[in-house]
Each structure stands twice: as C-alpha cells, then as structure tokens.
Amino acid sequence: MKLSNSNPSIVFSAAHMTVREDGTPVLEFIRYRLMSDDSATVTVQTHFPRTYDVITEKRFLTASWLMV
C-alpha cells in the first residue's frame, strides 16, 4: 500500500457500551492510529450514554508496537 500523505498512518476506531467499577454505564470510543515509524497512538474517550457528554479522555503513545 502506498500512501501519499506526508505522515502516512492507518486509523481505525471502535465504540462500545461498558460498565465502570462503580456500576455506572458508559459509552467508550477508542481510536487507534498506526504510523509509518511503527509507533501507535490510542485515544479513549468515555461519554455519558444519554447526553454524549465527555467524562474522560486519555491518550497513550507507544514507541514501537511492531516486534521483529
């Protein structure tokens, strides 16, 4: 696959309902971004299911996700 972007990456996401440890139902959106330098970013947003108001947002960066 050839990408013409100056910073090529593959991005995909998932969403699901879950229950927090305190019993509160939440909606989680997870975004994965895999970059050409073998690093990855994962962003997790947690929302109230009725209003979609953001409860938390966390971002994780891994230096290298590909093990050779």
Coordinates of C-alpha atoms in Angstrom, one line a residue:
M1 CA 0.0 0.0 0.0
K2 CA 1.4 3.4 -0.9
L3 CA 0.1 6.5 1.0
S4 CA 0.7 9.9 -0.5
N5 CA 0.3 11.7 2.9
S6 CA 3.5 13.3 4.3
N7 CA 2.7 11.5 7.6
P8 CA 1.1 8.2 6.5
S9 CA -0.9 6.3 9.0
I10 CA -3.7 3.8 9.3
V11 CA -6.6 4.9 11.6
F12 CA -9.5 2.8 12.9
S13 CA -11.9 3.0 15.8
A14 CA -14.4 1.1 17.9
A15 CA -17.2 2.1 20.2
H16 CA -18.9 0.0 22.9
M17 CA -21.0 0.3 26.0
T18 CA -19.5 -0.9 29.2
V19 CA -20.0 -0.5 33.0
R20 CA -17.5 1.2 35.2
E21 CA -16.3 -0.3 38.5
D22 CA -18.8 1.9 40.4
G23 CA -21.7 0.4 38.3
T24 CA -22.1 3.5 36.0
P25 CA -22.9 2.6 32.4
V26 CA -20.7 4.5 29.9
L27 CA -20.0 4.7 26.2
E28 CA -16.4 4.3 25.1
F29 CA -14.9 5.4 21.8
I30 CA -11.5 4.1 21.1
R31 CA -9.3 5.4 18.2
Y32 CA -6.2 3.6 17.1
R33 CA -3.6 5.3 14.9
L34 CA -0.7 3.2 13.5
M35 CA 2.1 5.3 12.0
S36 CA 4.8 4.6 9.4
D37 CA 7.6 4.7 12.1
D38 CA 6.0 1.7 13.8
S39 CA 4.6 3.8 16.7
A40 CA 0.9 3.9 17.6
T41 CA -1.5 6.2 19.4
V42 CA -4.6 5.0 21.2
T43 CA -7.1 7.6 22.4
V44 CA -10.0 6.5 24.6
Q45 CA -13.0 8.9 25.2
T46 CA -15.6 7.9 27.8
H47 CA -19.1 9.5 27.5
F48 CA -22.4 9.5 29.3
P49 CA -24.6 7.4 27.1
R50 CA -27.7 9.6 27.3
T51 CA -26.1 13.0 26.6
Y52 CA -22.7 12.1 25.0
D53 CA -21.0 14.5 27.4
V54 CA -17.3 13.6 27.7
I55 CA -16.4 12.1 31.1
T56 CA -12.7 11.5 30.4
E57 CA -10.2 11.4 27.5
K58 CA -6.9 9.6 27.7
R59 CA -4.2 9.3 25.1
F60 CA -1.5 6.6 25.0
L61 CA 1.6 6.6 22.8
T62 CA 3.6 3.5 22.2
A63 CA 7.2 3.9 20.9
S64 CA 7.1 0.8 18.8
W65 CA 4.2 -1.7 18.5
L66 CA 5.9 -3.9 15.9
M67 CA 8.1 -6.6 17.3
V68 CA 10.6 -8.0 14.7

